[in-house]
mmCIF file of C-alpha atoms and ligand atoms in Angstrom:
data_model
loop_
_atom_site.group_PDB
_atom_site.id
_atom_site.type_symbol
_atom_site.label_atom_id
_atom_site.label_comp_id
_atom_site.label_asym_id
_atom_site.label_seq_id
_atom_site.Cartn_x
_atom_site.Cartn_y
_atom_site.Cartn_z
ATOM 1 C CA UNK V 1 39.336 -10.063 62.189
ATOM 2 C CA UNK V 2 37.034 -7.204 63.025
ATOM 3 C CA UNK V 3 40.277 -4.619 62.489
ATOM 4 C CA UNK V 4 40.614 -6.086 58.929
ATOM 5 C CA UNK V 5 36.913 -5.887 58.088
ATOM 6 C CA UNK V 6 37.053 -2.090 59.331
ATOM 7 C CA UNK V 7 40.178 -1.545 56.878
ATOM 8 C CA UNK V 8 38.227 -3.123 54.274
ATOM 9 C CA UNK V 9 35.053 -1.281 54.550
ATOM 10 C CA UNK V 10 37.618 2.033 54.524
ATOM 11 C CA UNK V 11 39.121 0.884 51.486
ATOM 12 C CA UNK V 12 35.625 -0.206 49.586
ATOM 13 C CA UNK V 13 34.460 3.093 50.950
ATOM 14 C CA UNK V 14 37.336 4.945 48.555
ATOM 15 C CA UNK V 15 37.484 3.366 45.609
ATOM 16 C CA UNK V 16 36.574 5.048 42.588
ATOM 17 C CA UNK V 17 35.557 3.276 39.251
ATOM 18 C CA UNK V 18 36.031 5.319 36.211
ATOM 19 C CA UNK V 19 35.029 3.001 33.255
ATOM 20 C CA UNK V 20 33.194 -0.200 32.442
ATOM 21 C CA UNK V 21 36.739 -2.109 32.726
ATOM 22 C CA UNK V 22 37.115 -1.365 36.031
ATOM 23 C CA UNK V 23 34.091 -2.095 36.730
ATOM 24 C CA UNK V 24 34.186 -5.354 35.717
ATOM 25 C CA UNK V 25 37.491 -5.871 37.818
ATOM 26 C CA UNK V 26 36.266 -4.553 40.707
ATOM 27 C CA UNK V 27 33.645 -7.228 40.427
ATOM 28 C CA UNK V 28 35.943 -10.033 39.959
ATOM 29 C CA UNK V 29 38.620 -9.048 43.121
ATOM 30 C CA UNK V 30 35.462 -8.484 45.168
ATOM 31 C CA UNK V 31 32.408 -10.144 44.096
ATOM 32 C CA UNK V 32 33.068 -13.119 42.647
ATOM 33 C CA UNK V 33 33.446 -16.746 43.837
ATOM 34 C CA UNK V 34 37.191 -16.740 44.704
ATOM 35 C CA UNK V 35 36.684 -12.872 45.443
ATOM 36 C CA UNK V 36 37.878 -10.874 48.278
ATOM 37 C CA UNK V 37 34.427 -10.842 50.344
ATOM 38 C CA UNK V 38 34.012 -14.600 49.971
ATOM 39 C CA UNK V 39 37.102 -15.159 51.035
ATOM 40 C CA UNK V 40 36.030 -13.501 53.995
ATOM 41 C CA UNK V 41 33.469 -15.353 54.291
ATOM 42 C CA UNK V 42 35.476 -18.626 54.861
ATOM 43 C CA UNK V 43 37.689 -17.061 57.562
ATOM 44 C CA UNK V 44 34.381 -16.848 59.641
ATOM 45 C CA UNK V 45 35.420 -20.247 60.416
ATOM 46 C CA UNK V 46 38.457 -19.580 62.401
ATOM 47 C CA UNK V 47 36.152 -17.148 64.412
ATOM 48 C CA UNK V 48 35.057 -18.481 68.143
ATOM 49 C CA UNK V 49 31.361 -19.673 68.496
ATOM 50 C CA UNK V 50 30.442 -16.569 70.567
ATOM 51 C CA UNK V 51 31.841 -13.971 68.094
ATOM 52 C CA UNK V 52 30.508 -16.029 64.636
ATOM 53 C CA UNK V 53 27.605 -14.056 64.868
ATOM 54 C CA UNK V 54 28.885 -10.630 65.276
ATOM 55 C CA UNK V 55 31.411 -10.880 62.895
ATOM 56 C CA UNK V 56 29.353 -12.487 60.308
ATOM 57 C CA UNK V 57 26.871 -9.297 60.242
ATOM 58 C CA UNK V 58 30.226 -7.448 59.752
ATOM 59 C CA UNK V 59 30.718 -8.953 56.600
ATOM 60 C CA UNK V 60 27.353 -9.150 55.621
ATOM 61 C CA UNK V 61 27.312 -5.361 55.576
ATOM 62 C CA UNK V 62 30.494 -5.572 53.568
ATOM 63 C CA UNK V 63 29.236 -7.346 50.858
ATOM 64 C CA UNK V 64 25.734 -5.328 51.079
ATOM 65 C CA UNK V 65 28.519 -2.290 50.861
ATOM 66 C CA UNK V 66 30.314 -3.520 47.961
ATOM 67 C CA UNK V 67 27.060 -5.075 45.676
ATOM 68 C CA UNK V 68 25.954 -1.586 45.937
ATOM 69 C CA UNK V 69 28.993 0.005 44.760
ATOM 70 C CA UNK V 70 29.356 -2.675 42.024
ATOM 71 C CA UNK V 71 25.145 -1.817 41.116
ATOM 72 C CA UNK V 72 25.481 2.085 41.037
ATOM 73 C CA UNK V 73 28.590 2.097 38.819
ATOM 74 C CA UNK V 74 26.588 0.077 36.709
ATOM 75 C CA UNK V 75 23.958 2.409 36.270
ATOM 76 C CA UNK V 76 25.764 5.182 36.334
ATOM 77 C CA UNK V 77 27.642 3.456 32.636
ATOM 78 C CA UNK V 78 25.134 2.407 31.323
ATOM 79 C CA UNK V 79 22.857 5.693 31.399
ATOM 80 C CA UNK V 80 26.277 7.473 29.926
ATOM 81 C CA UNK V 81 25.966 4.936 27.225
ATOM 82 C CA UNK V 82 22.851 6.055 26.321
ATOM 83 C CA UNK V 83 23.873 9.437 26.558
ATOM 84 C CA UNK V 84 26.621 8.324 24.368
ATOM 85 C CA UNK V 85 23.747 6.826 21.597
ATOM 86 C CA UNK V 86 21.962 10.457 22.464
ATOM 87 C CA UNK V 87 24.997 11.881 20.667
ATOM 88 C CA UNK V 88 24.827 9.876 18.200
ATOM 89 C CA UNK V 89 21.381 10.932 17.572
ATOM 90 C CA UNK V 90 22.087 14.946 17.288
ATOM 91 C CA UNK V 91 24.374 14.212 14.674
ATOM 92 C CA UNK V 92 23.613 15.549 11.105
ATOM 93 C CA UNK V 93 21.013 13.537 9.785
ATOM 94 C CA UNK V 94 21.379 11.020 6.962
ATOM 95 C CA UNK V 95 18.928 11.851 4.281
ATOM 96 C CA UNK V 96 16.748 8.996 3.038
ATOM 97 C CA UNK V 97 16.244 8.296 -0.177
ATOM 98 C CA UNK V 98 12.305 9.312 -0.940
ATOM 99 C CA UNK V 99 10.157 6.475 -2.823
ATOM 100 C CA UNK V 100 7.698 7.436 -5.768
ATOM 101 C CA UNK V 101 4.568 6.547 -6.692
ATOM 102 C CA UNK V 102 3.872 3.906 -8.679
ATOM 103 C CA UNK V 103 2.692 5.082 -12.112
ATOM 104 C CA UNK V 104 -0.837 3.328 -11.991
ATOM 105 C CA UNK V 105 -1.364 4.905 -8.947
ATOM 106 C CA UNK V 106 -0.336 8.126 -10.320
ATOM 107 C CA UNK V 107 -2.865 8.001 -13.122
ATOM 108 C CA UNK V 108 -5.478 6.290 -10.954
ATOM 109 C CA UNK V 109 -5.003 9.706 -8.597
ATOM 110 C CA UNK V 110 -5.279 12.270 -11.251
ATOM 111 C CA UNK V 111 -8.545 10.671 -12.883
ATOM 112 C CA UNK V 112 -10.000 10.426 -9.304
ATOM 113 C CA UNK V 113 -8.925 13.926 -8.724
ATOM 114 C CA UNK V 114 -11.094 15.067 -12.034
ATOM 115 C CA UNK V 115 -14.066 13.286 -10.880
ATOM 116 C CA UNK V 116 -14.185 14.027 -7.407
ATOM 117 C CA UNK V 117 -14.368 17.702 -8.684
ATOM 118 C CA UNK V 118 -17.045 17.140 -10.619
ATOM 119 C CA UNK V 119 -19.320 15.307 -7.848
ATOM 120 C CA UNK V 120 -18.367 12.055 -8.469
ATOM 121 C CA UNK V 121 -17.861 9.812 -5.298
ATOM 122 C CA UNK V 122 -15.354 6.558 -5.093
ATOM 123 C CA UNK V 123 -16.761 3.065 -4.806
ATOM 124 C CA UNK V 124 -14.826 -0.818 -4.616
ATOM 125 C CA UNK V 125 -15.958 -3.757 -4.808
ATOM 126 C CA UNK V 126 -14.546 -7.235 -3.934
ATOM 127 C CA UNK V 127 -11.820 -8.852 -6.876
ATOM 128 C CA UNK V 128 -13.517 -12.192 -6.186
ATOM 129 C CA UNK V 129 -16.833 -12.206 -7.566
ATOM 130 C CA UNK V 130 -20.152 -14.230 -8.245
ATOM 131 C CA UNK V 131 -21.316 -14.977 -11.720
ATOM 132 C CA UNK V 132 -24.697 -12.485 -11.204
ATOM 133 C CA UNK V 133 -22.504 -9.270 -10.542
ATOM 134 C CA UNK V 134 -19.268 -9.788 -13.530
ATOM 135 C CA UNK V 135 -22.269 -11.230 -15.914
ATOM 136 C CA UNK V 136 -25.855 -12.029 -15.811
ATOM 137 C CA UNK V 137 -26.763 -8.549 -14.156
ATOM 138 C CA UNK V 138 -24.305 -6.723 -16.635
ATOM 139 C CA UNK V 139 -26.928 -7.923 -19.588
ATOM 140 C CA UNK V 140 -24.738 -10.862 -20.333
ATOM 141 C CA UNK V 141 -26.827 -14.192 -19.746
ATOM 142 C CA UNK V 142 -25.314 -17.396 -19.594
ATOM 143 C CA UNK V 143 -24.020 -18.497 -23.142
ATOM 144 C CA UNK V 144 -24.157 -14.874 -24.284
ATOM 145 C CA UNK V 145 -21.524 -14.797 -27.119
ATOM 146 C CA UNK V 146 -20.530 -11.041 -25.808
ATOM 147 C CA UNK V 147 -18.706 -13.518 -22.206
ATOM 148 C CA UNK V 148 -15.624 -14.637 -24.603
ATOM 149 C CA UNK V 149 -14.955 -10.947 -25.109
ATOM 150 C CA UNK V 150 -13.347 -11.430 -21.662
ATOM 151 C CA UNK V 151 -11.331 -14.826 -20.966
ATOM 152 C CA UNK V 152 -11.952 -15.585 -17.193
ATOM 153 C CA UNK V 153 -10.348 -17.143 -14.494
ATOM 154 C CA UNK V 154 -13.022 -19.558 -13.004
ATOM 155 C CA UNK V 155 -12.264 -20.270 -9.261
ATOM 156 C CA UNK V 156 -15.803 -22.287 -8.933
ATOM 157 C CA UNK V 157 -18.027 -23.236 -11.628
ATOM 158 C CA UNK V 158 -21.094 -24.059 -8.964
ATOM 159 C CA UNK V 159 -21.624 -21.718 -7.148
ATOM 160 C CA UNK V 160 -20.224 -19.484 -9.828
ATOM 161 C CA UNK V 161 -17.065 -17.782 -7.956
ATOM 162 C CA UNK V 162 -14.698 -16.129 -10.886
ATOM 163 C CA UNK V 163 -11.814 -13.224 -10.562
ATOM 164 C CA UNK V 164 -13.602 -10.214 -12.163
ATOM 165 C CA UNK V 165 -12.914 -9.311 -15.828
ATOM 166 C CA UNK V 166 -13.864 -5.841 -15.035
ATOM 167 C CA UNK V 167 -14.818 -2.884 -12.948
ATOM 168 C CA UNK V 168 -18.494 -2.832 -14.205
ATOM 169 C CA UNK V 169 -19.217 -5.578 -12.063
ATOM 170 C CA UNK V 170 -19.112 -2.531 -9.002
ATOM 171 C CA UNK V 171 -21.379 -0.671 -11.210
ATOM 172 C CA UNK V 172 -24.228 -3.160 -10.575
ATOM 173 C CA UNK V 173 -23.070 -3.456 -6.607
ATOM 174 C CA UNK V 174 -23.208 0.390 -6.503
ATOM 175 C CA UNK V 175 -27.082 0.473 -7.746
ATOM 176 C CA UNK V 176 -28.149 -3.017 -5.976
ATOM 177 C CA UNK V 177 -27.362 -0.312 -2.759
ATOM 178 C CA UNK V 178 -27.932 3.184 -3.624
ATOM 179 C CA UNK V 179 -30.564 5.168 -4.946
ATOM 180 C CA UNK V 180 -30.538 7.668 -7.796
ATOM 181 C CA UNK V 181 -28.774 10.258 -8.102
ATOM 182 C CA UNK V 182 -26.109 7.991 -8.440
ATOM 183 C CA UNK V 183 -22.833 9.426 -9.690
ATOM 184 C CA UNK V 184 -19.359 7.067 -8.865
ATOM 185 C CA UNK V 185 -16.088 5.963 -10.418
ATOM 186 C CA UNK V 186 -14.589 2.839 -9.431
ATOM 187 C CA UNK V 187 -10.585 1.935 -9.052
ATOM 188 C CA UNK V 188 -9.509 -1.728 -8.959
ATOM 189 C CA UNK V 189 -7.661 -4.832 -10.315
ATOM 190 C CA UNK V 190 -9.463 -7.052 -12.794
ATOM 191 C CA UNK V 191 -7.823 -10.746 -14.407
ATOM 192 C CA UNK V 192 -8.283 -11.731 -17.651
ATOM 193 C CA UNK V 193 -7.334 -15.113 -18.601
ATOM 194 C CA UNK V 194 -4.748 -13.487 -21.874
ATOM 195 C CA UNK V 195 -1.176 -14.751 -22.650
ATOM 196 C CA UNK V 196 1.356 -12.462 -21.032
ATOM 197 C CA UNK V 197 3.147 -10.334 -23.605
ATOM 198 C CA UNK V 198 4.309 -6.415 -23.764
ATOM 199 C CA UNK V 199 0.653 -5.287 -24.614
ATOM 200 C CA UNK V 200 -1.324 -7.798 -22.134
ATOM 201 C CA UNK V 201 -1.473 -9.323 -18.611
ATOM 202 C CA UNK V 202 -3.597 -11.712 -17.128
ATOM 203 C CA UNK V 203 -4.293 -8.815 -14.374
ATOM 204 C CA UNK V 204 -4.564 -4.844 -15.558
ATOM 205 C CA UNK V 205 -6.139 -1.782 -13.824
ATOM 206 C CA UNK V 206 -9.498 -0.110 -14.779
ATOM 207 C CA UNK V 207 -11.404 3.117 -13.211
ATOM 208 C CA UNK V 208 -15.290 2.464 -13.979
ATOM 209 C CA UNK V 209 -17.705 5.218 -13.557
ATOM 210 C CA UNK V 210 -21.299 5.526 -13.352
ATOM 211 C CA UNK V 211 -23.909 8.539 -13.675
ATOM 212 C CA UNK V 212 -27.633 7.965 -12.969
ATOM 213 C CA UNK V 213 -30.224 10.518 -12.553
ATOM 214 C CA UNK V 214 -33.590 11.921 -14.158
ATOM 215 C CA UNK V 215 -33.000 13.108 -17.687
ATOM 216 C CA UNK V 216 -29.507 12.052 -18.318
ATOM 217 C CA UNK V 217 -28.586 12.229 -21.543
ATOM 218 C CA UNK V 218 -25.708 10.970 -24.044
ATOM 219 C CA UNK V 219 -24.674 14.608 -24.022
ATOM 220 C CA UNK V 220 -23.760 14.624 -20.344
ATOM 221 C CA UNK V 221 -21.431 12.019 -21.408
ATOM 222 C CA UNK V 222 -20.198 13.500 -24.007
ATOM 223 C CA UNK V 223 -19.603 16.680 -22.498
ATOM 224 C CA UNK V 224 -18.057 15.022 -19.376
ATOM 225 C CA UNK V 225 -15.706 12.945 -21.223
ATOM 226 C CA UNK V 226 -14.870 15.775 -22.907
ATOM 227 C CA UNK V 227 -14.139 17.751 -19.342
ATOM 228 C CA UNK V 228 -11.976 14.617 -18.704
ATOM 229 C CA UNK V 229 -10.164 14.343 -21.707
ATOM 230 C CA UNK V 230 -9.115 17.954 -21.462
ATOM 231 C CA UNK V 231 -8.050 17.511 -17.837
ATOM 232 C CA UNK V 232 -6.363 14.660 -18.221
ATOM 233 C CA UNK V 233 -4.207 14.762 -21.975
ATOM 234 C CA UNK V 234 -4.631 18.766 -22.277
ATOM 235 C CA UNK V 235 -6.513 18.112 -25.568
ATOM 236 C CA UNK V 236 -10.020 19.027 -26.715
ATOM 237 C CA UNK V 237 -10.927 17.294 -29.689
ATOM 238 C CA UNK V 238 -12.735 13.959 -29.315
ATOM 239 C CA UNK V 239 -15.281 11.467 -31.261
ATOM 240 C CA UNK V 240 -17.465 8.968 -29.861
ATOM 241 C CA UNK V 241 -17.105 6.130 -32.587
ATOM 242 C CA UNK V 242 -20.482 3.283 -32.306
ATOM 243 C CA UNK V 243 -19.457 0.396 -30.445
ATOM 244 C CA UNK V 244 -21.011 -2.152 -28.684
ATOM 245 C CA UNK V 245 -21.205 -3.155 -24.993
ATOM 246 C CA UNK V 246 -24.068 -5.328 -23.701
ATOM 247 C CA UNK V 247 -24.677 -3.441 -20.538
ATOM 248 C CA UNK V 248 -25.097 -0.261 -22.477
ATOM 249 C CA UNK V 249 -27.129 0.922 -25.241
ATOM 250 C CA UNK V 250 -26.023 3.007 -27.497
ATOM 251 C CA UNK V 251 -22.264 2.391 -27.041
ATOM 252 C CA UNK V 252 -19.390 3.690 -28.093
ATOM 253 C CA UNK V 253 -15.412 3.943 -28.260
ATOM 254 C CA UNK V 254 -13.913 7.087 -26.976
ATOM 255 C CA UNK V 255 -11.219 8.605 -28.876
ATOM 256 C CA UNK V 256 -9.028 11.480 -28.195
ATOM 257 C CA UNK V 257 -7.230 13.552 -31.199
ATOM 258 C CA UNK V 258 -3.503 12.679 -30.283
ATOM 259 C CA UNK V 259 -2.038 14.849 -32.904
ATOM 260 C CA UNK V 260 0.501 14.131 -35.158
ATOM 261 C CA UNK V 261 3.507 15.752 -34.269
ATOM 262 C CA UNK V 262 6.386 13.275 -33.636
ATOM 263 C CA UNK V 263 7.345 10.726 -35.151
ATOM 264 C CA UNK V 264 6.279 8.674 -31.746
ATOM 265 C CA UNK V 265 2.625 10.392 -32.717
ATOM 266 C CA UNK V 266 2.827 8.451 -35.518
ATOM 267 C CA UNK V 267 3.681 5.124 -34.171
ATOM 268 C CA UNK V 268 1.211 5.478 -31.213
ATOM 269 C CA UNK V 269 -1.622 6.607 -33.388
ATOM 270 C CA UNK V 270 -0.790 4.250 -36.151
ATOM 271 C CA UNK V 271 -0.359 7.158 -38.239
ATOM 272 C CA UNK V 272 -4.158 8.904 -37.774
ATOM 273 C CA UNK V 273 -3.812 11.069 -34.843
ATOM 274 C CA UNK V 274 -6.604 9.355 -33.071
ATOM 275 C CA UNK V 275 -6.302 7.108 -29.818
ATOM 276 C CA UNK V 276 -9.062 5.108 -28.609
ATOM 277 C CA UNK V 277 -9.208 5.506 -24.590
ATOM 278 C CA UNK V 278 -12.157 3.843 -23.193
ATOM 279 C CA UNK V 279 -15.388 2.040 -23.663
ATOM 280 C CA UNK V 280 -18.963 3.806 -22.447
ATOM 281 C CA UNK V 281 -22.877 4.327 -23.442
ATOM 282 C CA UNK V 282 -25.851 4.672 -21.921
ATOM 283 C CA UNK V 283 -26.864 2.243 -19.356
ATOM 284 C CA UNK V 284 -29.120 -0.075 -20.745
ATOM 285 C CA UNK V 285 -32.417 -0.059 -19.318
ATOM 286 C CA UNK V 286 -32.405 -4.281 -19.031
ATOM 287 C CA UNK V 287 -29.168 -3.881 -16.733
ATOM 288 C CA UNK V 288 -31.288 -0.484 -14.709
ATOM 289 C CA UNK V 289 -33.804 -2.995 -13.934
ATOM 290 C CA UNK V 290 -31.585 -5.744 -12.708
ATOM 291 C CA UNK V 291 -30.566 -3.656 -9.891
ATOM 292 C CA UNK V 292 -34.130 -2.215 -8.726
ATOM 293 C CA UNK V 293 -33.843 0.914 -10.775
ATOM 294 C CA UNK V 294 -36.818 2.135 -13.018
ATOM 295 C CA UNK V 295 -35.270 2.791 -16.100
ATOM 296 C CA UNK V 296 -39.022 5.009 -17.221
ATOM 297 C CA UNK V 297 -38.015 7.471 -14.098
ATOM 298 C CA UNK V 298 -33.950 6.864 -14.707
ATOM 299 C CA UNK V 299 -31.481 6.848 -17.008
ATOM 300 C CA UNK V 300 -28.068 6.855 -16.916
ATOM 301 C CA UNK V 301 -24.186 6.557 -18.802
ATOM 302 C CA UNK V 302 -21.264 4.171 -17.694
ATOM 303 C CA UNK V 303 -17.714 4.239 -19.067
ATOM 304 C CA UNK V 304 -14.661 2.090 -18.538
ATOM 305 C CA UNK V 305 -11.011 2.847 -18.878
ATOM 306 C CA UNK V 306 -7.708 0.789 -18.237
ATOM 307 C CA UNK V 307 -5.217 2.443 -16.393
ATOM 308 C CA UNK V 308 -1.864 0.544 -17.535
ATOM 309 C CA UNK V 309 -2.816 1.995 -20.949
ATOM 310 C CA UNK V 310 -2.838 5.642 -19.997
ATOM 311 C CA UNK V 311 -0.052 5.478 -17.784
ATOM 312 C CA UNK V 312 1.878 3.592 -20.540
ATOM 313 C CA UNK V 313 0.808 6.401 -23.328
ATOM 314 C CA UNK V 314 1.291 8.825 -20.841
ATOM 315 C CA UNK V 315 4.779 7.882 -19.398
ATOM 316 C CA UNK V 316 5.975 6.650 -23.508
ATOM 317 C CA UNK V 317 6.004 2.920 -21.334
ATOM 318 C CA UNK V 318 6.333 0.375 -24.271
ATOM 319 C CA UNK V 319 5.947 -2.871 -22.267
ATOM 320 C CA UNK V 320 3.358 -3.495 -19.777
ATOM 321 C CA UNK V 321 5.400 -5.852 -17.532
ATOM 322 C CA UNK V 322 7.606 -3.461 -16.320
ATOM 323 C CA UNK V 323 4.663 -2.144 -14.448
ATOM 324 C CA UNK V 324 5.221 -4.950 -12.877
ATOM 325 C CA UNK V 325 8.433 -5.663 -12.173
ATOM 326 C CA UNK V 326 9.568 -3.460 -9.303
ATOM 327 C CA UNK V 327 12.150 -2.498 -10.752
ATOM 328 C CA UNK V 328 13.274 0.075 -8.585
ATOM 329 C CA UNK V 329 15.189 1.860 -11.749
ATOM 330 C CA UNK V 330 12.027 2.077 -13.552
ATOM 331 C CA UNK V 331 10.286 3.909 -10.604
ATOM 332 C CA UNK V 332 12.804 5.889 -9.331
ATOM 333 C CA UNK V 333 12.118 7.860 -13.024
ATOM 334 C CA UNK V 334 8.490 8.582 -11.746
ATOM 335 C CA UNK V 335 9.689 10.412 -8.325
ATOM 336 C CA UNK V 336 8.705 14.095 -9.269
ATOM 337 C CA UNK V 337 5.266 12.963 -11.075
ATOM 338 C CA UNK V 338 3.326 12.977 -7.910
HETATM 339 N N1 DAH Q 401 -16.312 -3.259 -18.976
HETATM 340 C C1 DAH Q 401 -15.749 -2.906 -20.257
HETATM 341 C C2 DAH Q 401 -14.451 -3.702 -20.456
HETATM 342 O O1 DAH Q 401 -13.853 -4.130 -19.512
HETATM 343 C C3 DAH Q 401 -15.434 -1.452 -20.310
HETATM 344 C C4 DAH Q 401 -16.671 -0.636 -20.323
HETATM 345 C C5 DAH Q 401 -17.274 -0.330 -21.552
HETATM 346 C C6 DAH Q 401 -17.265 -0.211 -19.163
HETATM 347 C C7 DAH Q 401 -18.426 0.399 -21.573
HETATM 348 C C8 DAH Q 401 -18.440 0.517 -19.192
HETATM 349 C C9 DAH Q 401 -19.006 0.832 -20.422
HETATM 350 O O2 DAH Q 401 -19.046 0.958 -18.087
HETATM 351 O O3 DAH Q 401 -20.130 1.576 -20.442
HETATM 352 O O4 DAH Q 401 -14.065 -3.878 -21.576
#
């Protein structure tokens, strides 16, 4: 017995295991149950009472012997598999296909871009908000006519919780927490409660911004929209048509000479050359006062503009849903306009 345990340890001692194959059949003629080394094993039997213990260290090294053969070659194919996946990586790489921007955010970018130039900071506010900030503090009481200008989605009635109509709404957060000079333009979603065609959504984009300092004057808005209007459309003819807002006094409409050179100029512009683009005016002195503001030291302009409809004049879009859709043929065409 101890002749054919030496024999075996020779033999263990020279085999060589190329692949994970033989691996695997090394295991099963040695390792396993009805393996070579438990076969062993049950020959200790046969062995007298005084030898049992000799020859069972024997073939205890044996099987020590051959686990650590079996666990080397293991390693040893395993780490060449990952070498193998290390080829894998160093081959030529396979070019992914880059996104684009989504064309609200484009526009949203390049009017930030103008305004941060000019000293304007960014503010946000929350979507969800109380009746005081979308309303009451904008000039618009409770029961003023001026609230069905904007249909809104109600979430409470008491407390008043409601998704905010508009942007303005961060105008009045902005001055409840700075102090003059104030100059900001604020980004974000607003919900309307409107029927869902190609020219409305219950939820749209609008960029809000806000100016407040000693001495400011409805030229300084003039002359910035002006600077923004160039910036933005490449054009430099505008007119500030009377409007009215209740949170600003004068207001006006903003429009931009389109020109009438296509017959799409004449379909956008209905045929005058002129495109309104926003509402603004100067900050009424009720809504100054609201937010701790003393409108005899302070005065101040606000403007509003909705994005979807400069992207969609911009990018000749003629139906607001597909803003929305994801489609990922629409926004693949908007790749190069970062
Ligand atoms: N909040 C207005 C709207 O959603 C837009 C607007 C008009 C904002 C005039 C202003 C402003 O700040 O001065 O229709």
């Amino acid at each position: 017995m101890t002749e054919e345990i030496k024999n075996f340890k020779k033999k263990l001692s020279s085999i060589k295991i190329n692949n994970e194959k033989e691996l695997e059949s090394f295991r099963l003629e040695y390792l396993s149950k009805k393996g070579l080394i438990s076969s062993l094993f049950s020959k200790l039997k046969q062995v007298s009472k005084e030898n049992k213990k000799f020859v069972g260290q024997q073939i205890n090294e044996v099987k020590i012997l051959a686990n650590e053969i079996y666990d080397l070659s293991k390693i040893k194919f395993s780490s060449s598999d990952s070498n193998q996946k290390f080829e894998d990586y160093s081959k030529p790489i396979k070019i992914l296909k880059l996104g684009s921007r989504h064309p609200i955010s484009i526009v949203k970018n390049k009017i930030i871009d103008i305004f941060l130039k000019i000293g304007f900071d960014i503010s946000e506010g929350p979507e969800i908000e109380d009746d005081w900030h979308n309303f009451t503090a904008l000039n618009l009481p409770e029961y003023h006519p001026a609230r069905d200008m904007q249909d809104t989605f109600y979430i409470n009635k008491n407390p008043d919780w409601l998704l905010r109509t508009h942007t303005s709404s961060v105008q009045i957060r902005h001055m409840e927490n700075n102090k003059p000079p104030i100059r900001t333009i604020s980004p974000g979603r607003v919900y309307r409660n409107e029927d869902i065609s190609a020219r409305s959504h219950c939820f749209f984009h609008q960029i809000e911004g806000l100016y407040i300092d000693n001495n400011v004057s409805f030229v300084d808005l003039k002359q910035t929209l002006l600077h923004f209007t160039k910036e933005l459309f490449g054009k430099n003819k505008i007119r500030l048509r009377p409007s009215y807002f209740p949170f600003t006094e004068p207001s006006a409409e903003l429009d931009i000479y389109w020109g009438l050179n296509s017959e799409a100029d004449y379909r956008i512009t209905k045929g005058t050359g002129w495109l309104e683009i926003l509402g603004c005016g100067m900050v009424d002195p009720n809504v100054l006062n609201n937010c701790g503001i003393d409108p005899k030291e302070y005065s101040g302009y606000a403007f509003g503009l909705g994005l979807e409809r400069i992207a969609m004049l911009l990018y000749q879009i003629d139906d607001i849903r597909t803003l929305y859709e994801n489609d990922i043929r629409f926004l693949n065409q908007f790749s190069k306009s970062i």
